[in-house]
Amino acid sequence: MTKIICHRGDSGHYPENTMLAFQKAVQCGADGIETDVHLTKDGEVVIIHDERVDRTTDGTGFVKDLTFQELRKLNAAPGYQGEAGIQRIPTLEEFFAFLEPTGMFVNVELKTGMFDYPGIEEKVWSLVEQYHLQNRILFSSFHGASLLRMKEVCSAAPCGLLTEEKLENPSRTIEDLGLQAYHPWFLRLGAKEIKELQAKNIPINPYTPNGVLPLGWLLSKHVTSVITNYPERAMALRRVIQNKKD
Protein backbone atom coordinates (compact mmCIF):
# COMPACT_ATOMS: atom_id res chain seq x y z
CA MET A 1 0.00 0.00 0.00
CA THR A 2 1.32 3.42 -0.96
CA LYS A 3 2.52 5.44 2.02
CA ILE A 4 1.38 9.04 2.54
CA ILE A 5 4.26 11.38 3.41
CA CYS A 6 3.58 14.94 4.56
CA HIS A 7 5.65 17.41 2.56
CA ARG A 8 7.27 19.81 5.06
CA GLY A 9 4.67 18.62 7.53
CA ASP A 10 0.98 19.29 6.91
CA SER A 11 2.05 22.27 4.81
CA GLY A 12 -1.19 22.64 2.86
CA HIS A 13 -2.86 23.96 6.01
CA TYR A 14 -0.09 25.10 8.37
CA PRO A 15 3.22 26.98 8.07
CA GLU A 16 5.69 24.65 6.42
CA ASN A 17 8.54 23.02 8.34
CA THR A 18 7.32 24.22 11.73
CA MET A 19 6.61 22.13 14.79
CA LEU A 20 2.93 22.96 14.35
CA ALA A 21 2.94 21.50 10.82
CA PHE A 22 4.72 18.40 12.13
CA GLN A 23 2.27 17.98 15.01
CA LYS A 24 -0.67 18.24 12.60
CA ALA A 25 0.97 15.67 10.32
CA VAL A 26 1.06 13.21 13.19
CA GLN A 27 -2.52 14.00 14.20
CA CYS A 28 -3.89 13.42 10.69
CA GLY A 29 -2.57 9.84 10.72
CA ALA A 30 -0.13 10.01 7.80
CA ASP A 31 2.69 7.50 7.47
CA GLY A 32 5.60 9.90 7.53
CA ILE A 33 7.02 13.40 7.26
CA GLU A 34 9.41 14.95 4.75
CA THR A 35 11.54 17.89 5.83
CA ASP A 36 14.59 19.94 4.82
CA VAL A 37 17.85 20.78 6.59
CA HIS A 38 20.52 23.49 6.41
CA LEU A 39 23.43 24.53 8.63
CA THR A 40 23.55 27.83 10.51
CA LYS A 41 26.62 30.04 10.76
CA ASP A 42 27.48 28.36 14.07
CA GLY A 43 26.92 24.82 12.84
CA GLU A 44 23.39 24.00 14.06
CA VAL A 45 21.28 21.72 11.85
CA VAL A 46 18.01 23.58 11.33
CA ILE A 47 14.81 22.85 9.46
CA ILE A 48 13.87 25.29 6.71
CA HIS A 49 13.37 24.80 2.98
CA ASP A 50 15.11 27.73 1.31
CA GLU A 51 18.73 28.85 1.51
CA ARG A 52 17.35 32.26 2.48
CA VAL A 53 14.86 32.98 5.26
CA ASP A 54 13.00 35.68 3.31
CA ARG A 55 10.09 33.63 1.92
CA THR A 56 9.05 31.72 5.04
CA THR A 57 9.95 34.09 7.88
CA ASP A 58 9.82 37.78 8.77
CA GLY A 59 13.60 38.00 8.43
CA THR A 60 16.09 38.32 5.59
CA GLY A 61 19.39 36.74 4.64
CA PHE A 62 21.01 33.37 4.07
CA VAL A 63 20.65 30.66 6.71
CA LYS A 64 24.42 30.07 6.53
CA ASP A 65 25.12 33.69 7.49
CA LEU A 66 22.93 33.69 10.61
CA THR A 67 23.56 32.09 14.00
CA PHE A 68 20.98 29.80 15.50
CA GLN A 69 20.03 32.42 18.07
CA GLU A 70 19.50 34.97 15.30
CA LEU A 71 17.32 32.51 13.38
CA ARG A 72 15.38 31.59 16.50
CA LYS A 73 14.16 35.16 16.87
CA LEU A 74 12.37 35.01 13.52
CA ASN A 75 8.71 34.16 13.07
CA ALA A 76 8.38 31.20 10.69
CA ALA A 77 4.62 31.81 10.24
CA PRO A 78 4.39 35.49 9.29
CA GLY A 79 1.46 35.05 6.89
CA TYR A 80 -0.69 32.96 9.24
CA GLN A 81 -3.20 34.04 11.84
CA GLY A 82 -5.06 32.42 14.73
CA GLU A 83 -3.99 28.87 15.49
CA ALA A 84 -0.53 29.19 13.96
CA GLY A 85 0.54 32.04 16.20
CA ILE A 86 4.28 32.65 16.22
CA GLN A 87 6.35 29.66 15.06
CA ARG A 88 10.11 29.33 15.37
CA ILE A 89 12.55 27.61 13.01
CA PRO A 90 13.09 24.16 14.57
CA THR A 91 16.37 22.33 14.96
CA LEU A 92 16.63 18.85 13.53
CA GLU A 93 17.25 17.58 17.05
CA GLU A 94 14.04 19.17 18.27
CA PHE A 95 12.14 17.52 15.43
CA PHE A 96 13.72 14.10 16.01
CA ALA A 97 12.95 14.25 19.75
CA PHE A 98 9.32 14.91 18.85
CA LEU A 99 9.22 12.25 16.14
CA GLU A 100 10.94 9.39 17.97
CA PRO A 101 7.96 8.21 20.06
CA THR A 102 5.46 8.53 17.20
CA GLY A 103 6.82 5.62 15.17
CA MET A 104 6.51 7.69 11.99
CA PHE A 105 8.83 7.45 9.02
CA VAL A 106 10.97 10.49 8.13
CA ASN A 107 12.48 11.68 4.84
CA VAL A 108 15.24 14.23 5.43
CA GLU A 109 16.18 16.27 2.38
CA LEU A 110 19.76 17.54 2.46
CA LYS A 111 19.53 21.05 1.01
CA THR A 112 23.10 21.17 -0.24
CA GLY A 113 22.58 22.15 -3.87
CA MET A 114 23.65 25.79 -3.45
CA PHE A 115 25.99 25.44 -0.46
CA ASP A 116 27.77 22.23 0.45
CA TYR A 117 27.62 22.83 4.24
CA PRO A 118 30.78 20.89 5.18
CA GLY A 119 30.02 18.25 7.79
CA ILE A 120 26.23 18.38 7.54
CA GLU A 121 25.98 14.70 6.66
CA GLU A 122 27.94 13.67 9.76
CA LYS A 123 25.88 15.95 12.00
CA VAL A 124 22.59 14.63 10.64
CA TRP A 125 23.58 10.98 10.92
CA SER A 126 24.78 11.51 14.49
CA LEU A 127 21.31 12.78 15.39
CA VAL A 128 19.70 9.83 13.60
CA GLU A 129 21.71 7.48 15.83
CA GLN A 130 21.04 9.52 18.96
CA TYR A 131 17.27 9.22 18.43
CA HIS A 132 17.35 5.61 17.15
CA LEU A 133 15.82 6.42 13.78
CA GLN A 134 18.11 4.24 11.63
CA ASN A 135 15.22 2.01 10.53
CA ARG A 136 12.76 4.87 9.95
CA ILE A 137 14.89 7.26 7.89
CA LEU A 138 15.42 8.03 4.22
CA PHE A 139 17.69 10.77 2.90
CA SER A 140 17.10 12.61 -0.34
CA SER A 141 18.79 15.42 -2.23
CA PHE A 142 19.02 17.06 -5.62
CA HIS A 143 22.78 17.15 -4.97
CA GLY A 144 24.08 13.66 -5.66
CA ALA A 145 27.47 14.39 -4.07
CA SER A 146 25.77 14.98 -0.72
CA LEU A 147 24.07 11.59 -0.90
CA LEU A 148 27.39 9.93 -1.72
CA ARG A 149 28.95 11.65 1.29
CA MET A 150 26.10 10.34 3.45
CA LYS A 151 26.89 6.83 2.16
CA GLU A 152 30.51 7.39 3.22
CA VAL A 153 29.33 8.34 6.71
CA CYS A 154 27.13 5.23 6.87
CA SER A 155 27.06 2.79 3.97
CA ALA A 156 23.68 1.48 5.16
CA ALA A 157 22.01 4.92 5.10
CA PRO A 158 19.15 4.71 2.56
CA CYS A 159 19.33 7.52 0.01
CA GLY A 160 17.01 8.66 -2.77
CA LEU A 161 17.84 10.89 -5.73
CA LEU A 162 15.60 13.92 -6.16
CA THR A 163 15.17 15.22 -9.69
CA GLU A 164 12.98 17.77 -11.41
CA GLU A 165 14.03 16.50 -14.85
CA LYS A 166 12.81 13.38 -16.64
CA LEU A 167 15.51 10.70 -16.59
CA GLU A 168 15.64 8.38 -19.59
CA ASN A 169 16.69 5.37 -17.54
CA PRO A 170 16.07 6.15 -13.85
CA SER A 171 16.67 2.63 -12.56
CA ARG A 172 20.11 2.51 -14.14
CA THR A 173 20.97 5.95 -12.75
CA ILE A 174 19.97 4.89 -9.23
CA GLU A 175 21.91 1.64 -9.50
CA ASP A 176 25.02 3.29 -10.97
CA LEU A 177 25.10 5.81 -8.11
CA GLY A 178 24.63 3.09 -5.49
CA LEU A 179 21.48 4.73 -4.18
CA GLN A 180 18.23 3.11 -3.03
CA ALA A 181 15.26 5.21 -4.16
CA TYR A 182 13.96 7.54 -6.86
CA HIS A 183 12.26 10.85 -5.96
CA PRO A 184 10.99 12.49 -9.17
CA TRP A 185 8.76 15.51 -9.57
CA PHE A 186 5.42 13.79 -10.10
CA LEU A 187 4.92 15.38 -13.54
CA ARG A 188 8.09 13.66 -14.75
CA LEU A 189 6.94 10.16 -13.82
CA GLY A 190 5.16 7.98 -16.36
CA ALA A 191 3.81 4.45 -16.43
CA LYS A 192 6.89 3.18 -18.30
CA GLU A 193 9.28 4.47 -15.63
CA ILE A 194 7.10 3.10 -12.83
CA LYS A 195 7.05 -0.35 -14.42
CA GLU A 196 10.82 -0.33 -14.95
CA LEU A 197 11.59 0.79 -11.40
CA GLN A 198 9.14 -1.62 -9.81
CA ALA A 199 10.64 -4.51 -11.82
CA LYS A 200 13.94 -3.76 -10.09
CA ASN A 201 12.34 -3.18 -6.67
CA ILE A 202 13.50 0.44 -6.53
CA PRO A 203 11.24 2.55 -4.28
CA ILE A 204 9.42 5.37 -6.09
CA ASN A 205 8.58 8.46 -4.02
CA PRO A 206 7.22 11.25 -6.26
CA TYR A 207 7.01 14.68 -4.71
CA THR A 208 4.13 17.15 -4.48
CA PRO A 209 1.20 15.54 -6.25
CA ASN A 210 -1.57 17.55 -4.58
CA GLY A 211 -4.58 17.29 -6.87
CA VAL A 212 -7.12 14.48 -6.85
CA LEU A 213 -6.24 13.28 -10.36
CA PRO A 214 -2.45 12.93 -9.96
CA LEU A 215 -2.81 11.50 -6.46
CA GLY A 216 -5.39 8.96 -7.63
CA TRP A 217 -3.28 7.93 -10.61
CA LEU A 218 -0.11 7.44 -8.54
CA LEU A 219 -1.99 5.52 -5.87
CA SER A 220 -3.48 3.25 -8.54
CA LYS A 221 0.05 2.55 -9.79
CA HIS A 222 1.15 1.52 -6.29
CA VAL A 223 4.16 3.80 -6.05
CA THR A 224 6.03 3.41 -2.77
CA SER A 225 4.89 6.76 -1.37
CA VAL A 226 3.50 10.13 -2.36
CA ILE A 227 5.05 13.22 -0.80
CA THR A 228 2.16 15.67 -0.65
CA ASN A 229 1.07 18.95 0.92
CA TYR A 230 -2.43 17.50 1.48
CA PRO A 231 -2.07 14.20 3.37
CA GLU A 232 -5.72 13.94 4.38
CA ARG A 233 -6.80 14.19 0.73
CA ALA A 234 -4.31 11.48 -0.22
CA MET A 235 -5.44 9.22 2.62
CA ALA A 236 -9.10 9.63 1.62
CA LEU A 237 -8.27 8.62 -1.95
CA ARG A 238 -6.25 5.68 -0.71
CA ARG A 239 -9.25 4.48 1.31
CA VAL A 240 -11.48 4.73 -1.76
CA ILE A 241 -9.07 2.70 -3.87
CA GLN A 242 -8.66 0.11 -1.11
CA ASN A 243 -12.44 -0.22 -0.66
CA LYS A 244 -12.88 -0.84 -4.38
CA LYS A 245 -10.42 -3.72 -4.14
CA ASP A 246 -12.19 -5.18 -1.11
Coordinates of C-alpha atoms in Angstrom, one line a residue:
M1 CA 0.0 0.0 0.0
T2 CA 1.3 3.4 -1.0
K3 CA 2.5 5.4 2.0
I4 CA 1.4 9.0 2.5
I5 CA 4.3 11.4 3.4
C6 CA 3.6 14.9 4.6
H7 CA 5.7 17.4 2.6
R8 CA 7.3 19.8 5.1
G9 CA 4.7 18.6 7.5
D10 CA 1.0 19.3 6.9
S11 CA 2.0 22.3 4.8
G12 CA -1.2 22.6 2.9
H13 CA -2.9 24.0 6.0
Y14 CA -0.1 25.1 8.4
P15 CA 3.2 27.0 8.1
E16 CA 5.7 24.7 6.4
N17 CA 8.5 23.0 8.3
T18 CA 7.3 24.2 11.7
M19 CA 6.6 22.1 14.8
L20 CA 2.9 23.0 14.4
A21 CA 2.9 21.5 10.8
F22 CA 4.7 18.4 12.1
Q23 CA 2.3 18.0 15.0
K24 CA -0.7 18.2 12.6
A25 CA 1.0 15.7 10.3
V26 CA 1.1 13.2 13.2
Q27 CA -2.5 14.0 14.2
C28 CA -3.9 13.4 10.7
G29 CA -2.6 9.8 10.7
A30 CA -0.1 10.0 7.8
D31 CA 2.7 7.5 7.5
G32 CA 5.6 9.9 7.5
I33 CA 7.0 13.4 7.3
E34 CA 9.4 14.9 4.7
T35 CA 11.5 17.9 5.8
D36 CA 14.6 19.9 4.8
V37 CA 17.8 20.8 6.6
H38 CA 20.5 23.5 6.4
L39 CA 23.4 24.5 8.6
T40 CA 23.6 27.8 10.5
K41 CA 26.6 30.0 10.8
D42 CA 27.5 28.4 14.1
G43 CA 26.9 24.8 12.8
E44 CA 23.4 24.0 14.1
V45 CA 21.3 21.7 11.8
V46 CA 18.0 23.6 11.3
I47 CA 14.8 22.9 9.5
I48 CA 13.9 25.3 6.7
H49 CA 13.4 24.8 3.0
D50 CA 15.1 27.7 1.3
E51 CA 18.7 28.9 1.5
R52 CA 17.4 32.3 2.5
V53 CA 14.9 33.0 5.3
D54 CA 13.0 35.7 3.3
R55 CA 10.1 33.6 1.9
T56 CA 9.0 31.7 5.0
T57 CA 9.9 34.1 7.9
D58 CA 9.8 37.8 8.8
G59 CA 13.6 38.0 8.4
T60 CA 16.1 38.3 5.6
G61 CA 19.4 36.7 4.6
F62 CA 21.0 33.4 4.1
V63 CA 20.7 30.7 6.7
K64 CA 24.4 30.1 6.5
D65 CA 25.1 33.7 7.5
L66 CA 22.9 33.7 10.6
T67 CA 23.6 32.1 14.0
F68 CA 21.0 29.8 15.5
Q69 CA 20.0 32.4 18.1
E70 CA 19.5 35.0 15.3
L71 CA 17.3 32.5 13.4
R72 CA 15.4 31.6 16.5
K73 CA 14.2 35.2 16.9
L74 CA 12.4 35.0 13.5
N75 CA 8.7 34.2 13.1
A76 CA 8.4 31.2 10.7
A77 CA 4.6 31.8 10.2
P78 CA 4.4 35.5 9.3
G79 CA 1.5 35.0 6.9
Y80 CA -0.7 33.0 9.2
Q81 CA -3.2 34.0 11.8
G82 CA -5.1 32.4 14.7
E83 CA -4.0 28.9 15.5
A84 CA -0.5 29.2 14.0
G85 CA 0.5 32.0 16.2
I86 CA 4.3 32.7 16.2
Q87 CA 6.4 29.7 15.1
R88 CA 10.1 29.3 15.4
I89 CA 12.5 27.6 13.0
P90 CA 13.1 24.2 14.6
T91 CA 16.4 22.3 15.0
L92 CA 16.6 18.8 13.5
E93 CA 17.3 17.6 17.0
E94 CA 14.0 19.2 18.3
F95 CA 12.1 17.5 15.4
F96 CA 13.7 14.1 16.0
A97 CA 13.0 14.3 19.7
F98 CA 9.3 14.9 18.8
L99 CA 9.2 12.3 16.1
E100 CA 10.9 9.4 18.0
P101 CA 8.0 8.2 20.1
T102 CA 5.5 8.5 17.2
G103 CA 6.8 5.6 15.2
M104 CA 6.5 7.7 12.0
F105 CA 8.8 7.5 9.0
V106 CA 11.0 10.5 8.1
N107 CA 12.5 11.7 4.8
V108 CA 15.2 14.2 5.4
E109 CA 16.2 16.3 2.4
L110 CA 19.8 17.5 2.5
K111 CA 19.5 21.1 1.0
T112 CA 23.1 21.2 -0.2
G113 CA 22.6 22.1 -3.9
M114 CA 23.6 25.8 -3.5
F115 CA 26.0 25.4 -0.5
D116 CA 27.8 22.2 0.4
Y117 CA 27.6 22.8 4.2
P118 CA 30.8 20.9 5.2
G119 CA 30.0 18.2 7.8
I120 CA 26.2 18.4 7.5
E121 CA 26.0 14.7 6.7
E122 CA 27.9 13.7 9.8
K123 CA 25.9 15.9 12.0
V124 CA 22.6 14.6 10.6
W125 CA 23.6 11.0 10.9
S126 CA 24.8 11.5 14.5
L127 CA 21.3 12.8 15.4
V128 CA 19.7 9.8 13.6
E129 CA 21.7 7.5 15.8
Q130 CA 21.0 9.5 19.0
Y131 CA 17.3 9.2 18.4
H132 CA 17.4 5.6 17.2
L133 CA 15.8 6.4 13.8
Q134 CA 18.1 4.2 11.6
N135 CA 15.2 2.0 10.5
R136 CA 12.8 4.9 9.9
I137 CA 14.9 7.3 7.9
L138 CA 15.4 8.0 4.2
F139 CA 17.7 10.8 2.9
S140 CA 17.1 12.6 -0.3
S141 CA 18.8 15.4 -2.2
F142 CA 19.0 17.1 -5.6
H143 CA 22.8 17.2 -5.0
G144 CA 24.1 13.7 -5.7
A145 CA 27.5 14.4 -4.1
S146 CA 25.8 15.0 -0.7
L147 CA 24.1 11.6 -0.9
L148 CA 27.4 9.9 -1.7
R149 CA 28.9 11.7 1.3
M150 CA 26.1 10.3 3.4
K151 CA 26.9 6.8 2.2
E152 CA 30.5 7.4 3.2
V153 CA 29.3 8.3 6.7
C154 CA 27.1 5.2 6.9
S155 CA 27.1 2.8 4.0
A156 CA 23.7 1.5 5.2
A157 CA 22.0 4.9 5.1
P158 CA 19.2 4.7 2.6
C159 CA 19.3 7.5 0.0
G160 CA 17.0 8.7 -2.8
L161 CA 17.8 10.9 -5.7
L162 CA 15.6 13.9 -6.2
T163 CA 15.2 15.2 -9.7
E164 CA 13.0 17.8 -11.4
E165 CA 14.0 16.5 -14.9
K166 CA 12.8 13.4 -16.6
L167 CA 15.5 10.7 -16.6
E168 CA 15.6 8.4 -19.6
N169 CA 16.7 5.4 -17.5
P170 CA 16.1 6.1 -13.9
S171 CA 16.7 2.6 -12.6
R172 CA 20.1 2.5 -14.1
T173 CA 21.0 5.9 -12.7
I174 CA 20.0 4.9 -9.2
E175 CA 21.9 1.6 -9.5
D176 CA 25.0 3.3 -11.0
L177 CA 25.1 5.8 -8.1
G178 CA 24.6 3.1 -5.5
L179 CA 21.5 4.7 -4.2
Q180 CA 18.2 3.1 -3.0
A181 CA 15.3 5.2 -4.2
Y182 CA 14.0 7.5 -6.9
H183 CA 12.3 10.8 -6.0
P184 CA 11.0 12.5 -9.2
W185 CA 8.8 15.5 -9.6
F186 CA 5.4 13.8 -10.1
L187 CA 4.9 15.4 -13.5
R188 CA 8.1 13.7 -14.8
L189 CA 6.9 10.2 -13.8
G190 CA 5.2 8.0 -16.4
A191 CA 3.8 4.4 -16.4
K192 CA 6.9 3.2 -18.3
E193 CA 9.3 4.5 -15.6
I194 CA 7.1 3.1 -12.8
K195 CA 7.0 -0.4 -14.4
E196 CA 10.8 -0.3 -15.0
L197 CA 11.6 0.8 -11.4
Q198 CA 9.1 -1.6 -9.8
A199 CA 10.6 -4.5 -11.8
K200 CA 13.9 -3.8 -10.1
N201 CA 12.3 -3.2 -6.7
I202 CA 13.5 0.4 -6.5
P203 CA 11.2 2.5 -4.3
I204 CA 9.4 5.4 -6.1
N205 CA 8.6 8.5 -4.0
P206 CA 7.2 11.2 -6.3
Y207 CA 7.0 14.7 -4.7
T208 CA 4.1 17.1 -4.5
P209 CA 1.2 15.5 -6.2
N210 CA -1.6 17.6 -4.6
G211 CA -4.6 17.3 -6.9
V212 CA -7.1 14.5 -6.9
L213 CA -6.2 13.3 -10.4
P214 CA -2.5 12.9 -10.0
L215 CA -2.8 11.5 -6.5
G216 CA -5.4 9.0 -7.6
W217 CA -3.3 7.9 -10.6
L218 CA -0.1 7.4 -8.5
L219 CA -2.0 5.5 -5.9
S220 CA -3.5 3.3 -8.5
K221 CA 0.1 2.5 -9.8
H222 CA 1.1 1.5 -6.3
V223 CA 4.2 3.8 -6.0
T224 CA 6.0 3.4 -2.8
S225 CA 4.9 6.8 -1.4
V226 CA 3.5 10.1 -2.4
I227 CA 5.1 13.2 -0.8
T228 CA 2.2 15.7 -0.6
N229 CA 1.1 18.9 0.9
Y230 CA -2.4 17.5 1.5
P231 CA -2.1 14.2 3.4
E232 CA -5.7 13.9 4.4
R233 CA -6.8 14.2 0.7
A234 CA -4.3 11.5 -0.2
M235 CA -5.4 9.2 2.6
A236 CA -9.1 9.6 1.6
L237 CA -8.3 8.6 -1.9
R238 CA -6.2 5.7 -0.7
R239 CA -9.2 4.5 1.3
V240 CA -11.5 4.7 -1.8
I241 CA -9.1 2.7 -3.9
Q242 CA -8.7 0.1 -1.1
N243 CA -12.4 -0.2 -0.7
K244 CA -12.9 -0.8 -4.4
K245 CA -10.4 -3.7 -4.1
D246 CA -12.2 -5.2 -1.1

